Short mmCIF file of N, CA and C in Angstrom, two decimals:
data_model
loop_
_atom_site.label_atom_id
_atom_site.label_comp_id
_atom_site.label_asym_id
_atom_site.label_seq_id
_atom_site.Cartn_x
_atom_site.Cartn_y
_atom_site.Cartn_z
N MET A 1 11.97 -5.80 10.23
CA MET A 1 12.08 -5.69 8.73
C MET A 1 10.81 -5.49 8.20
N ASN A 2 10.96 -4.41 7.27
CA ASN A 2 9.72 -4.08 6.63
C ASN A 2 8.99 -5.09 5.76
N HIS A 3 7.67 -5.05 5.70
CA HIS A 3 7.30 -5.77 4.39
C HIS A 3 6.19 -4.75 3.54
N LEU A 4 6.46 -5.38 2.23
CA LEU A 4 5.38 -4.88 1.21
C LEU A 4 4.12 -5.42 0.96
N LEU A 5 2.97 -4.50 1.03
CA LEU A 5 1.72 -5.13 0.69
C LEU A 5 1.24 -4.58 -0.68
N THR A 6 0.52 -5.12 -1.52
CA THR A 6 0.13 -4.74 -2.71
C THR A 6 -1.37 -5.16 -2.66
N ALA A 7 -2.09 -4.02 -2.52
CA ALA A 7 -3.64 -4.05 -2.31
C ALA A 7 -4.42 -3.29 -3.25
N THR A 8 -5.47 -4.11 -3.47
CA THR A 8 -6.60 -3.44 -4.48
C THR A 8 -7.62 -3.09 -3.54
N LEU A 9 -7.82 -1.73 -3.87
CA LEU A 9 -8.88 -1.13 -2.78
C LEU A 9 -9.50 -0.03 -3.08
N ALA A 10 -10.51 0.51 -2.52
CA ALA A 10 -11.17 1.76 -2.86
C ALA A 10 -10.89 2.75 -1.66
N VAL A 11 -10.63 3.92 -1.75
CA VAL A 11 -10.30 5.02 -0.76
C VAL A 11 -11.10 6.49 -1.26
N ARG A 12 -11.81 6.99 -0.01
CA ARG A 12 -12.42 8.17 -0.14
C ARG A 12 -11.60 9.29 -0.05
N VAL A 13 -11.32 10.17 -1.09
CA VAL A 13 -10.53 11.24 -1.34
C VAL A 13 -11.44 12.65 -1.32
N PRO A 14 -11.15 13.41 -0.24
CA PRO A 14 -11.97 14.67 0.10
C PRO A 14 -11.94 15.68 -1.31
N VAL A 15 -12.95 16.45 -1.29
CA VAL A 15 -12.80 17.23 -2.57
C VAL A 15 -11.74 18.41 -2.32
N ASN A 16 -11.36 18.74 -1.25
CA ASN A 16 -10.25 19.71 -1.09
C ASN A 16 -8.81 19.21 -1.02
N ALA A 17 -8.81 17.82 -1.30
CA ALA A 17 -7.50 17.21 -0.95
C ALA A 17 -6.37 18.10 -1.92
N THR A 18 -5.23 18.15 -1.56
CA THR A 18 -4.17 18.92 -2.18
C THR A 18 -3.35 17.77 -3.39
N GLY A 19 -3.11 18.01 -4.51
CA GLY A 19 -2.68 17.14 -5.49
C GLY A 19 -3.58 16.57 -6.33
N ASP A 20 -3.33 15.50 -6.91
CA ASP A 20 -4.35 14.97 -7.94
C ASP A 20 -4.86 13.55 -7.08
N LEU A 21 -5.83 13.01 -7.73
CA LEU A 21 -6.42 12.04 -6.97
C LEU A 21 -5.51 10.81 -6.46
N ALA A 22 -4.59 10.49 -7.25
CA ALA A 22 -3.88 9.26 -6.83
C ALA A 22 -2.77 9.97 -5.46
N GLU A 23 -2.54 11.06 -5.59
CA GLU A 23 -2.08 11.80 -4.56
C GLU A 23 -2.81 11.76 -3.05
N GLY A 24 -4.06 12.19 -3.19
CA GLY A 24 -5.02 12.27 -2.19
C GLY A 24 -5.34 10.90 -1.57
N ALA A 25 -5.13 9.96 -2.58
CA ALA A 25 -5.32 8.58 -2.02
C ALA A 25 -4.41 8.33 -1.32
N ALA A 26 -3.10 8.58 -1.60
CA ALA A 26 -1.92 8.14 -0.97
C ALA A 26 -1.72 8.50 0.37
N THR A 27 -2.26 10.10 0.47
CA THR A 27 -2.31 10.70 1.77
C THR A 27 -3.27 10.01 2.70
N VAL A 28 -4.22 9.79 2.17
CA VAL A 28 -5.31 8.97 3.25
C VAL A 28 -4.68 7.76 3.77
N LEU A 29 -3.97 6.97 2.88
CA LEU A 29 -3.42 5.78 3.28
C LEU A 29 -2.27 5.89 4.20
N ALA A 30 -1.44 6.96 4.00
CA ALA A 30 -0.31 7.13 4.89
C ALA A 30 -0.64 7.45 6.14
N ARG A 31 -1.86 7.93 6.07
CA ARG A 31 -1.86 8.54 7.63
C ARG A 31 -2.45 7.53 8.48
N LEU A 32 -2.75 6.19 7.88
CA LEU A 32 -2.86 4.91 8.92
C LEU A 32 -1.59 4.67 9.71
N ASP A 33 -1.80 4.34 10.84
CA ASP A 33 -0.34 4.03 11.67
C ASP A 33 0.17 2.74 11.19
N ALA A 34 -0.36 1.81 10.67
CA ALA A 34 0.63 0.65 10.17
C ALA A 34 1.34 0.94 8.97
N VAL A 35 0.90 1.99 8.04
CA VAL A 35 1.61 2.28 6.87
C VAL A 35 2.83 3.16 7.27
N GLU A 36 3.97 2.62 6.92
CA GLU A 36 5.13 3.47 7.04
C GLU A 36 5.23 4.35 5.81
N ARG A 37 5.10 3.69 4.55
CA ARG A 37 5.29 4.66 3.10
C ARG A 37 4.37 3.97 2.09
N VAL A 38 3.87 4.68 1.33
CA VAL A 38 3.24 4.41 0.14
C VAL A 38 4.24 4.49 -1.06
N GLU A 39 4.35 3.21 -1.54
CA GLU A 39 5.54 3.14 -2.80
C GLU A 39 4.91 3.44 -4.07
N GLU A 40 3.63 3.12 -4.43
CA GLU A 40 3.11 3.30 -5.62
C GLU A 40 1.81 3.26 -5.75
N THR A 41 1.11 4.23 -6.57
CA THR A 41 -0.54 3.90 -6.73
C THR A 41 -0.72 3.97 -8.12
N ASP A 42 -1.57 3.12 -8.50
CA ASP A 42 -1.90 3.19 -9.74
C ASP A 42 -3.76 3.24 -9.79
N VAL A 43 -4.16 4.20 -10.33
CA VAL A 43 -5.78 4.48 -10.19
C VAL A 43 -6.39 3.55 -11.17
N ARG A 44 -7.24 2.97 -10.82
CA ARG A 44 -8.22 1.94 -11.77
C ARG A 44 -9.30 2.41 -11.86
N GLY A 45 -9.98 3.36 -11.11
CA GLY A 45 -11.38 3.99 -11.39
C GLY A 45 -11.79 4.92 -10.66
N LEU A 46 -12.91 5.67 -10.96
CA LEU A 46 -13.18 6.83 -9.94
C LEU A 46 -14.72 6.82 -9.98
N GLN A 47 -15.24 7.60 -8.70
CA GLN A 47 -16.69 7.39 -8.40
C GLN A 47 -16.81 8.81 -8.12
N PRO A 48 -16.92 9.97 -8.45
CA PRO A 48 -17.41 11.16 -8.09
C PRO A 48 -18.43 11.29 -7.45
N GLY A 49 -18.53 12.34 -6.08
CA GLY A 49 -19.55 12.23 -5.41
C GLY A 49 -19.43 13.98 -5.18
N LEU A 50 -20.43 14.10 -4.18
CA LEU A 50 -20.85 15.68 -4.07
C LEU A 50 -19.52 16.16 -3.20
N ASN A 51 -18.93 15.54 -1.94
CA ASN A 51 -18.10 15.96 -0.99
C ASN A 51 -16.52 15.14 -1.38
N ASP A 52 -16.56 14.09 -1.98
CA ASP A 52 -15.59 13.40 -2.33
C ASP A 52 -15.51 12.68 -3.58
N THR A 53 -14.55 11.92 -3.62
CA THR A 53 -14.50 11.13 -4.79
C THR A 53 -13.86 9.59 -4.38
N VAL A 54 -14.64 8.59 -4.68
CA VAL A 54 -13.68 7.34 -4.22
C VAL A 54 -13.33 6.88 -5.33
N VAL A 55 -11.62 6.62 -4.93
CA VAL A 55 -10.80 6.19 -6.17
C VAL A 55 -10.30 4.81 -5.76
N ASP A 56 -10.72 4.04 -6.97
CA ASP A 56 -10.29 2.34 -6.84
C ASP A 56 -8.81 2.47 -7.44
N LEU A 57 -7.98 1.77 -6.65
CA LEU A 57 -6.56 1.69 -7.00
C LEU A 57 -6.02 0.63 -6.53
N GLU A 58 -4.89 0.33 -7.09
CA GLU A 58 -3.87 -0.84 -6.71
C GLU A 58 -2.56 -0.05 -6.20
N VAL A 59 -2.25 -0.33 -4.91
CA VAL A 59 -1.22 0.50 -4.30
C VAL A 59 -0.20 -0.51 -3.63
N ARG A 60 1.05 -0.08 -3.72
CA ARG A 60 2.11 -0.82 -2.83
C ARG A 60 2.48 0.04 -1.59
N LEU A 61 2.39 -0.72 -0.56
CA LEU A 61 2.48 -0.01 0.71
C LEU A 61 3.66 -0.64 1.59
N ALA A 62 4.60 0.11 2.17
CA ALA A 62 5.38 -0.63 3.32
C ALA A 62 4.83 -0.42 4.42
N VAL A 63 4.71 -1.73 5.14
CA VAL A 63 4.26 -1.62 6.53
C VAL A 63 5.33 -2.22 7.61
N ALA A 64 5.18 -2.01 8.77
CA ALA A 64 5.65 -2.53 9.79
C ALA A 64 5.83 -4.24 10.06
N ASP A 65 6.34 -4.85 10.97
CA ASP A 65 6.35 -6.24 11.10
C ASP A 65 5.39 -6.85 11.24
N ASP A 66 4.33 -6.41 11.90
CA ASP A 66 3.24 -7.48 11.95
C ASP A 66 2.04 -7.20 10.88
N VAL A 67 2.17 -7.98 9.99
CA VAL A 67 1.53 -7.90 8.73
C VAL A 67 0.08 -8.13 8.97
N ALA A 68 -0.45 -9.08 9.79
CA ALA A 68 -1.75 -9.25 9.96
C ALA A 68 -2.36 -8.13 10.61
N ALA A 69 -1.80 -7.40 11.23
CA ALA A 69 -2.46 -6.21 12.17
C ALA A 69 -2.45 -5.11 11.22
N ALA A 70 -1.40 -5.19 10.43
CA ALA A 70 -1.47 -3.92 9.09
C ALA A 70 -2.49 -4.18 8.39
N ARG A 71 -3.05 -5.44 7.88
CA ARG A 71 -3.98 -5.66 7.04
C ARG A 71 -5.51 -5.35 7.72
N ARG A 72 -5.41 -5.57 8.99
CA ARG A 72 -6.76 -5.34 9.84
C ARG A 72 -6.95 -3.75 9.82
N GLU A 73 -5.91 -3.03 9.88
CA GLU A 73 -5.98 -1.54 10.12
C GLU A 73 -6.22 -1.15 8.78
N ILE A 74 -5.59 -1.37 7.69
CA ILE A 74 -6.03 -1.07 6.33
C ILE A 74 -7.25 -1.39 5.89
N GLU A 75 -7.88 -2.50 6.32
CA GLU A 75 -9.27 -2.77 6.01
C GLU A 75 -10.26 -1.96 6.71
N SER A 76 -9.99 -1.44 7.85
CA SER A 76 -11.01 -0.78 8.78
C SER A 76 -10.36 0.91 8.81
N GLY A 77 -9.52 1.35 7.92
CA GLY A 77 -8.93 2.51 8.10
C GLY A 77 -9.90 3.52 7.54
N VAL A 78 -9.94 4.72 8.28
CA VAL A 78 -10.75 5.89 7.83
C VAL A 78 -10.35 6.19 6.53
N GLY A 79 -11.30 6.29 5.59
CA GLY A 79 -11.30 6.70 4.14
C GLY A 79 -11.12 5.55 3.29
N VAL A 80 -10.98 4.34 3.99
CA VAL A 80 -10.91 3.18 3.06
C VAL A 80 -12.30 2.89 2.98
N VAL A 81 -12.80 2.72 1.90
CA VAL A 81 -14.24 2.15 1.54
C VAL A 81 -14.36 0.60 1.52
N GLY A 82 -13.34 -0.17 1.00
CA GLY A 82 -13.37 -1.51 0.52
C GLY A 82 -11.77 -1.96 0.07
N VAL A 83 -11.77 -3.07 0.51
CA VAL A 83 -10.46 -3.88 0.34
C VAL A 83 -10.72 -5.11 -0.54
N GLU A 84 -10.45 -5.35 -1.68
CA GLU A 84 -10.70 -6.44 -2.50
C GLU A 84 -9.52 -7.47 -2.34
N THR A 85 -8.41 -7.21 -2.76
CA THR A 85 -7.30 -8.06 -2.22
C THR A 85 -5.93 -7.31 -1.44
N VAL A 86 -5.34 -8.26 -0.85
CA VAL A 86 -3.96 -7.81 -0.28
C VAL A 86 -2.81 -8.90 -0.26
N VAL A 87 -1.91 -8.71 -0.96
CA VAL A 87 -0.76 -9.76 -1.07
C VAL A 87 0.46 -9.32 -0.29
N CYS A 88 1.15 -9.96 0.23
CA CYS A 88 2.29 -9.55 1.09
C CYS A 88 3.52 -10.36 0.42
N GLU A 89 4.83 -9.37 0.49
CA GLU A 89 6.07 -9.83 0.14
C GLU A 89 7.04 -9.18 0.98
N GLU A 90 8.06 -9.96 1.31
CA GLU A 90 9.09 -8.95 2.36
C GLU A 90 9.67 -8.02 1.25
N GLU A 91 10.04 -6.99 2.09
CA GLU A 91 11.03 -6.05 1.38
C GLU A 91 12.37 -6.31 1.53
N PRO A 92 13.29 -6.51 0.63
CA PRO A 92 14.53 -6.76 0.87
C PRO A 92 15.29 -5.11 1.47
N THR A 93 15.95 -5.60 2.49
CA THR A 93 16.40 -4.48 3.21
C THR A 93 17.87 -4.12 2.58
N GLU A 94 18.66 -4.97 2.17
CA GLU A 94 20.01 -4.91 1.27
C GLU A 94 19.98 -5.91 0.26
N ALA A 95 20.91 -5.63 -0.75
CA ALA A 95 20.91 -6.45 -1.95
C ALA A 95 21.56 -7.76 -1.41
N GLU A 96 21.11 -8.79 -1.87
CA GLU A 96 22.01 -10.20 -1.84
C GLU A 96 22.97 -10.53 -2.37
N PRO A 97 23.83 -10.99 -1.61
CA PRO A 97 25.28 -11.09 -2.37
C PRO A 97 25.02 -12.40 -3.44
N PRO A 98 25.82 -12.30 -4.42
CA PRO A 98 25.46 -13.23 -5.75
C PRO A 98 25.97 -14.86 -5.11
N ALA A 99 25.20 -15.81 -5.55
CA ALA A 99 25.22 -17.23 -4.93
C ALA A 99 26.87 -17.63 -5.18
N GLN A 100 27.65 -18.11 -4.28
CA GLN A 100 28.76 -18.81 -4.32
C GLN A 100 28.88 -20.20 -4.93
N PRO A 101 29.47 -20.64 -5.80
CA PRO A 101 29.69 -22.12 -6.04
C PRO A 101 30.12 -22.88 -4.90
N PRO A 102 29.72 -23.84 -4.75
CA PRO A 102 30.38 -24.96 -3.57
C PRO A 102 31.71 -25.10 -3.84
N PRO A 103 32.51 -25.32 -2.63
CA PRO A 103 34.01 -25.39 -3.02
C PRO A 103 34.22 -26.52 -3.95
N GLY A 104 35.37 -26.48 -4.70
CA GLY A 104 35.85 -27.57 -5.83
C GLY A 104 34.98 -27.25 -6.97
N VAL A 105 33.80 -26.66 -7.24
CA VAL A 105 33.32 -26.41 -8.50
C VAL A 105 33.45 -25.13 -8.90
N GLY A 106 33.63 -25.17 -10.37
CA GLY A 106 33.89 -23.73 -10.96
C GLY A 106 34.94 -23.93 -11.49
#
């Protein structure tokens, strides 16, 4: 089962990255082995530099089963400058069926 992580972090995006800064930050994060896919990115701030731009963002990531290992890899990942928060929730794989009332009720 996949898990979703919502993280507030800063990512170093190279000047020559394709797309906009949000896409560049998503690409940096998607290259981490623990990240299966990047769901959403919300840019919160920018720090322009000579060769790169540090993008502060809130991001939602789908990661594999080992959430603790995924957190460690994200925190130490290439291009990740700093991690402020990481919150985990399970990603539903199927819609849950509606709750049925107990027998004799209804």
